[in-house]
Short mmCIF file of C-alpha atoms in Angstrom, two decimals:
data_model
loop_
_atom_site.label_atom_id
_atom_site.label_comp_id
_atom_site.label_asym_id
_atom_site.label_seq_id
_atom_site.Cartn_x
_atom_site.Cartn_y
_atom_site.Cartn_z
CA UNK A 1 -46.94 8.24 24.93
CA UNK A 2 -48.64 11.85 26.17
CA UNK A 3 -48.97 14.27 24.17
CA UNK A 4 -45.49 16.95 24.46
CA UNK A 5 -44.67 20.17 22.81
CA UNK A 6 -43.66 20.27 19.15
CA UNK A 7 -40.80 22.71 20.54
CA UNK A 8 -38.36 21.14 21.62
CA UNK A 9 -37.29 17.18 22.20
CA UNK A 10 -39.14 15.39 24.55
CA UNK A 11 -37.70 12.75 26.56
CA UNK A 12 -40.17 10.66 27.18
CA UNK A 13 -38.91 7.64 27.06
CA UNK A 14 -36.54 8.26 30.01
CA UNK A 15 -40.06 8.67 32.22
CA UNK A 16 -42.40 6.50 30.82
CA UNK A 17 -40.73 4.28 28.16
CA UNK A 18 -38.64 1.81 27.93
CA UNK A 19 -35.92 3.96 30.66
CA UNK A 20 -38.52 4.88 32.46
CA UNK A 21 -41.74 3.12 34.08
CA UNK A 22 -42.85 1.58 31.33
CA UNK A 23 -46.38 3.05 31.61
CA UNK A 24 -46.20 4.66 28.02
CA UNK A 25 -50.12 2.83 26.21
CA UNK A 26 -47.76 2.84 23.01
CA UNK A 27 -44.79 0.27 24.17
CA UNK A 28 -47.54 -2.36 23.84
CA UNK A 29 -47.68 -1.40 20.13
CA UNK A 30 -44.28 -0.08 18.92
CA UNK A 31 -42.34 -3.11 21.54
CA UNK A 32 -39.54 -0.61 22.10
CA UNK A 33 -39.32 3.14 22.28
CA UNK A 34 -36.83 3.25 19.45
CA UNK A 35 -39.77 3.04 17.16
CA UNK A 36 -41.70 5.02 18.55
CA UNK A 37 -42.19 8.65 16.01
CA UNK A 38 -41.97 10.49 19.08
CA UNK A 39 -38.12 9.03 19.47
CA UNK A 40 -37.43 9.45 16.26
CA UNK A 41 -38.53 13.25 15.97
CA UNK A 42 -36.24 14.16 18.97
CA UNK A 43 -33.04 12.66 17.49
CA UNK A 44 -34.00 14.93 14.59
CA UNK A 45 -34.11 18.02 16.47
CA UNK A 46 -30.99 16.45 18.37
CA UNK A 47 -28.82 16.77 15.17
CA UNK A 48 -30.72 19.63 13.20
CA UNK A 49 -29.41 22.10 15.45
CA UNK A 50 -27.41 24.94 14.66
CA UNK A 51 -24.05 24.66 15.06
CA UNK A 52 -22.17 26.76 17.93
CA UNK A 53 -20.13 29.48 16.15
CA UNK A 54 -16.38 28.70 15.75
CA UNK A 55 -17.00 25.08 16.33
CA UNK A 56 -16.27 24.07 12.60
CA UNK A 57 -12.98 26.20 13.04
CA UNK A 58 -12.41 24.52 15.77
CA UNK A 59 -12.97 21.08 15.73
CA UNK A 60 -10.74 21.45 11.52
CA UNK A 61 -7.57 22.83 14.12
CA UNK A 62 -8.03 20.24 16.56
CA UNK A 63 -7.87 17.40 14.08
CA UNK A 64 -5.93 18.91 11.54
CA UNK A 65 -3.51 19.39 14.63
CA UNK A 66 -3.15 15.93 15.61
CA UNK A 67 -2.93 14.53 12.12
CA UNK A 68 0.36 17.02 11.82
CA UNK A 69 1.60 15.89 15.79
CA UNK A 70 1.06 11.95 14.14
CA UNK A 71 3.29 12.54 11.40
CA UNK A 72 6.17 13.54 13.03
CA UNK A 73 6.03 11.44 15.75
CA UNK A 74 8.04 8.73 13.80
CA UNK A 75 9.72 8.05 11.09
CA UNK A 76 9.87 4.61 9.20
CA UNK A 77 13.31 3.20 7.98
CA UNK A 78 14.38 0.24 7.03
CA UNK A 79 17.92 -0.55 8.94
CA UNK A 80 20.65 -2.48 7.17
CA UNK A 81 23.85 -3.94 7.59
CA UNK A 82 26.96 -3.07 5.76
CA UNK A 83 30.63 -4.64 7.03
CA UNK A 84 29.88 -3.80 10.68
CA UNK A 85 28.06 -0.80 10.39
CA UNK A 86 24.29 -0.57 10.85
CA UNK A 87 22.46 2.03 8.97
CA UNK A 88 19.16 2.65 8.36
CA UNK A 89 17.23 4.54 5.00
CA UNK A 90 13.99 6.34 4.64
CA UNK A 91 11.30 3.56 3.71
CA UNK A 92 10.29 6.23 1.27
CA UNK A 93 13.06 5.45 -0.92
CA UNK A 94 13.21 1.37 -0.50
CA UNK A 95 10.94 -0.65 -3.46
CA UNK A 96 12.48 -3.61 -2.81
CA UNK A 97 14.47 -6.07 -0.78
CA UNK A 98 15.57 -8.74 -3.01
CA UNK A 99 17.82 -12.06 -2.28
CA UNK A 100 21.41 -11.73 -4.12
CA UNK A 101 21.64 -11.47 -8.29
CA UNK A 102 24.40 -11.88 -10.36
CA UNK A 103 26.18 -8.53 -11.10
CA UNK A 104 27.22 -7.92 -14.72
CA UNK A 105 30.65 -5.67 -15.27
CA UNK A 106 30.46 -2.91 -17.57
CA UNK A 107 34.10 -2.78 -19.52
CA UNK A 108 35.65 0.47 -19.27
CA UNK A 109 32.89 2.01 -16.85
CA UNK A 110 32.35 -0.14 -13.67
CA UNK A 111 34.48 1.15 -11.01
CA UNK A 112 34.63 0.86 -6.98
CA UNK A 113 31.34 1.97 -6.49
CA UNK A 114 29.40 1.45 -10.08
CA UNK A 115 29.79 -2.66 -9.82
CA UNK A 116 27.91 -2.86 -13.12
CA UNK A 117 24.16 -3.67 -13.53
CA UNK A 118 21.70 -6.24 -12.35
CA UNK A 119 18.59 -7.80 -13.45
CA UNK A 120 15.67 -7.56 -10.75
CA UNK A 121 12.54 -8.60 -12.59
CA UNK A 122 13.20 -8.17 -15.67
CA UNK A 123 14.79 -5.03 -15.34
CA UNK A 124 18.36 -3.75 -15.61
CA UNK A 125 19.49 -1.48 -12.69
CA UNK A 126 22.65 -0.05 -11.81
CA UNK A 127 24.35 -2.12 -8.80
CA UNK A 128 26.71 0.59 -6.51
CA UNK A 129 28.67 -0.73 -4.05
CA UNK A 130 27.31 0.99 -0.72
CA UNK A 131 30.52 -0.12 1.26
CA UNK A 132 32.71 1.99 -0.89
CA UNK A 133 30.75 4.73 -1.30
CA UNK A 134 30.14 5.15 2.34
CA UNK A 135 34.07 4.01 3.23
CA UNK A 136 32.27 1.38 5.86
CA UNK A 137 32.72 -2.26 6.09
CA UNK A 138 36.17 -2.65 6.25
CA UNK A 139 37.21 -0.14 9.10
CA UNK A 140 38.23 -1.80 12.64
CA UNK A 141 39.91 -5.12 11.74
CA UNK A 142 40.79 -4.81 8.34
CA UNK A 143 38.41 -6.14 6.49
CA UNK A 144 37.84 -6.04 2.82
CA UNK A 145 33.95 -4.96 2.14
CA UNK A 146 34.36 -6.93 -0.92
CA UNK A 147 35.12 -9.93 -0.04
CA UNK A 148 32.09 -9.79 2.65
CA UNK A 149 29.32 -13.01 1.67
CA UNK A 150 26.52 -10.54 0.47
CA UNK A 151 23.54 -12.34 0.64
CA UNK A 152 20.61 -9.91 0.01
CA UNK A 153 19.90 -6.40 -2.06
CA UNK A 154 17.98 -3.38 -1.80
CA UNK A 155 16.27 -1.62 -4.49
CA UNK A 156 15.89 2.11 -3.54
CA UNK A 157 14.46 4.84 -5.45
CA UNK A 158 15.47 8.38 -4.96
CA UNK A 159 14.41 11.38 -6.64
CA UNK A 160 13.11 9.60 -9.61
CA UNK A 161 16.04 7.18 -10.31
CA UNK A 162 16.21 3.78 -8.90
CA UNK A 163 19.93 1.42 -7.74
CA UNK A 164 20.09 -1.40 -5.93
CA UNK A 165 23.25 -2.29 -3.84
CA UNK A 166 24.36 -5.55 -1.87
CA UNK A 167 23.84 -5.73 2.39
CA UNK A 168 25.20 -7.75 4.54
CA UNK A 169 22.22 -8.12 6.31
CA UNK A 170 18.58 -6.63 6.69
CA UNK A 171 17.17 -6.21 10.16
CA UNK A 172 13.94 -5.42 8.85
CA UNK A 173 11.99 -2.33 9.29
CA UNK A 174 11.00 0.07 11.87
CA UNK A 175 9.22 2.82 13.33
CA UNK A 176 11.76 5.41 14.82
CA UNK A 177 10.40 8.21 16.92
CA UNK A 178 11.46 11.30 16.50
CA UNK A 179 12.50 12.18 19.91
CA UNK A 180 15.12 9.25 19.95
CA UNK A 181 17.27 10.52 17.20
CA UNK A 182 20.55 12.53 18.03
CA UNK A 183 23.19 14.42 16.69
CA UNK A 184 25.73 12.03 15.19
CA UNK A 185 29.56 12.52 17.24
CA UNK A 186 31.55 15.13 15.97
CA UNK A 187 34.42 13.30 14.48
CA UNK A 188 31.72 11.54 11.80
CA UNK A 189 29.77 14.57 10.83
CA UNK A 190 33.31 16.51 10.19
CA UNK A 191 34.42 13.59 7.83
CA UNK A 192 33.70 14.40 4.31
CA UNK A 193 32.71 11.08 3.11
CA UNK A 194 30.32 10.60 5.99
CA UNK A 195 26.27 10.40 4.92
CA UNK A 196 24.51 9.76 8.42
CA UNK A 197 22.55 12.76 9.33
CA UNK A 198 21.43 11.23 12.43
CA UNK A 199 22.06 7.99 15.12
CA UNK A 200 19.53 6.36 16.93
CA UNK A 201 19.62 3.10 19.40
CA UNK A 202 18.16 0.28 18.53
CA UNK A 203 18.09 -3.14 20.84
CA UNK A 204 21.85 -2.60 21.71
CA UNK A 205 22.77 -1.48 18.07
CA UNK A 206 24.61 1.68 16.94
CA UNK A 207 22.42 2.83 13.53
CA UNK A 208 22.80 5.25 11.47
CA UNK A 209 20.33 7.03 9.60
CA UNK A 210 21.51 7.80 6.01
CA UNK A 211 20.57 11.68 4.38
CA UNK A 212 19.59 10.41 1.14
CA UNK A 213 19.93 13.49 -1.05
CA UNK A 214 24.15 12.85 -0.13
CA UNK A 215 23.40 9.78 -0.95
CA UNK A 216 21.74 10.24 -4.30
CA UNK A 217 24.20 12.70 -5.20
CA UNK A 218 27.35 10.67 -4.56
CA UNK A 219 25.58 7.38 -6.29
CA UNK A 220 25.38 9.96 -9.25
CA UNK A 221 28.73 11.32 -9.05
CA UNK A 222 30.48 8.00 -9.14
CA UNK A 223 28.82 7.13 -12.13
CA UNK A 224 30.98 9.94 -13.99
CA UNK A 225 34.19 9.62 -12.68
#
């Protein structure tokens, strides 16, 4: 390749290398101009420039930005069924989905929502009865939640203690954006034993999405009374 300025990158493989009309006397030798020095010192100038000022402050709020607009895009939940409600929790909280277990009663101290406790490997954790404390289930053709065939359990974890209670069913779980929840009607989020902070629409299905601090602090509260 002819000789070029040590100044700034050259470019001559667009003219006479391998982009250009191949009449560079070093292709013969180096086969490609990708190993040619001369190639080589140019993409070192390319990335040893200077960088514009405010470009690093930039470029940190740009993707900083869009890491933020990602996260509250959606939310994931698991939805669940309980009687003939669908409601949904915070994946946060779930650790485990886990097929029905015997429930052992606790003399003197189970009551309609503390069942007793369950083993879920190897571990004993307190089994609440979701469709009591929530008042669901049973509402719209008289139905007893407890006589419902429970066939599965979840295993949440919220704020540092963990329960497991019986579903009807588990629909699996989801990625809710943001934009599709709304305000739940006004005649659930005036009734005191209510804990959906928000609905959503899912495939023709009602859900509810469950505040889990109420939740936590009414799964504690039961266990005193």
């Amino acid at each position: 390749m002819s000789e070029r300025s040590e100044e700034r990158p050259v470019n001559c493989w667009k003219d006479t290398g391998i982009s250009g009309d191949l009449s560079c006397p070093k292709l013969a030798e180096v086969v490609h101009c990708r190993n040619c020095t001369e190639y080589n010192r140019a993409g070192r100038q390319l990335f040893d420039r200077e960088i514009p000022v405010g470009s690093l402050e930039e470029w940190t709020r740009i993707l900083s930005g869009a890491k933020e607009e990602r996260a509250e895009e959606t939310i994931s939940v698991i939805v669940f069924r309980i009687g003939k409600e669908w409601l949904a929790l915070k994946t946060i909280c779930l650790q485990e989905a886990a097929a029905m277990r015997a429930i052992h009663h606790i003399p003197l101290r189970s009551n309609n929502v503390f069942k007793g406790i369950v083993n879920v490997n190897g571990e004993l954790l307190l089994c609440m009865s979701a469709a009591d404390l929530l008042e669901r289930g049973g509402e719209g053709e008289g139905e007893n939640p407890e006589k419902e065939a429970y066939e599965r359990m979840l295993v949440v974890k919220i704020e540092g203690e963990r329960y497991v209670f019986p579903v009807g069913e588990i629909l699996g779980i989801f990625r809710i954006p943001q934009s599709s929840l709304y305000e739940p009607p006004a005649t659930m989020s005036k009734s005191p034993t209510s804990f959906v902070k928000a609905i959503f629409d899912y495939e023709e299905r009602r859900i509810g999405l469950l505040d889990e601090s109420r939740f936590h602090h009414s799964l504690k509260r039961s266990l005193l009374t």
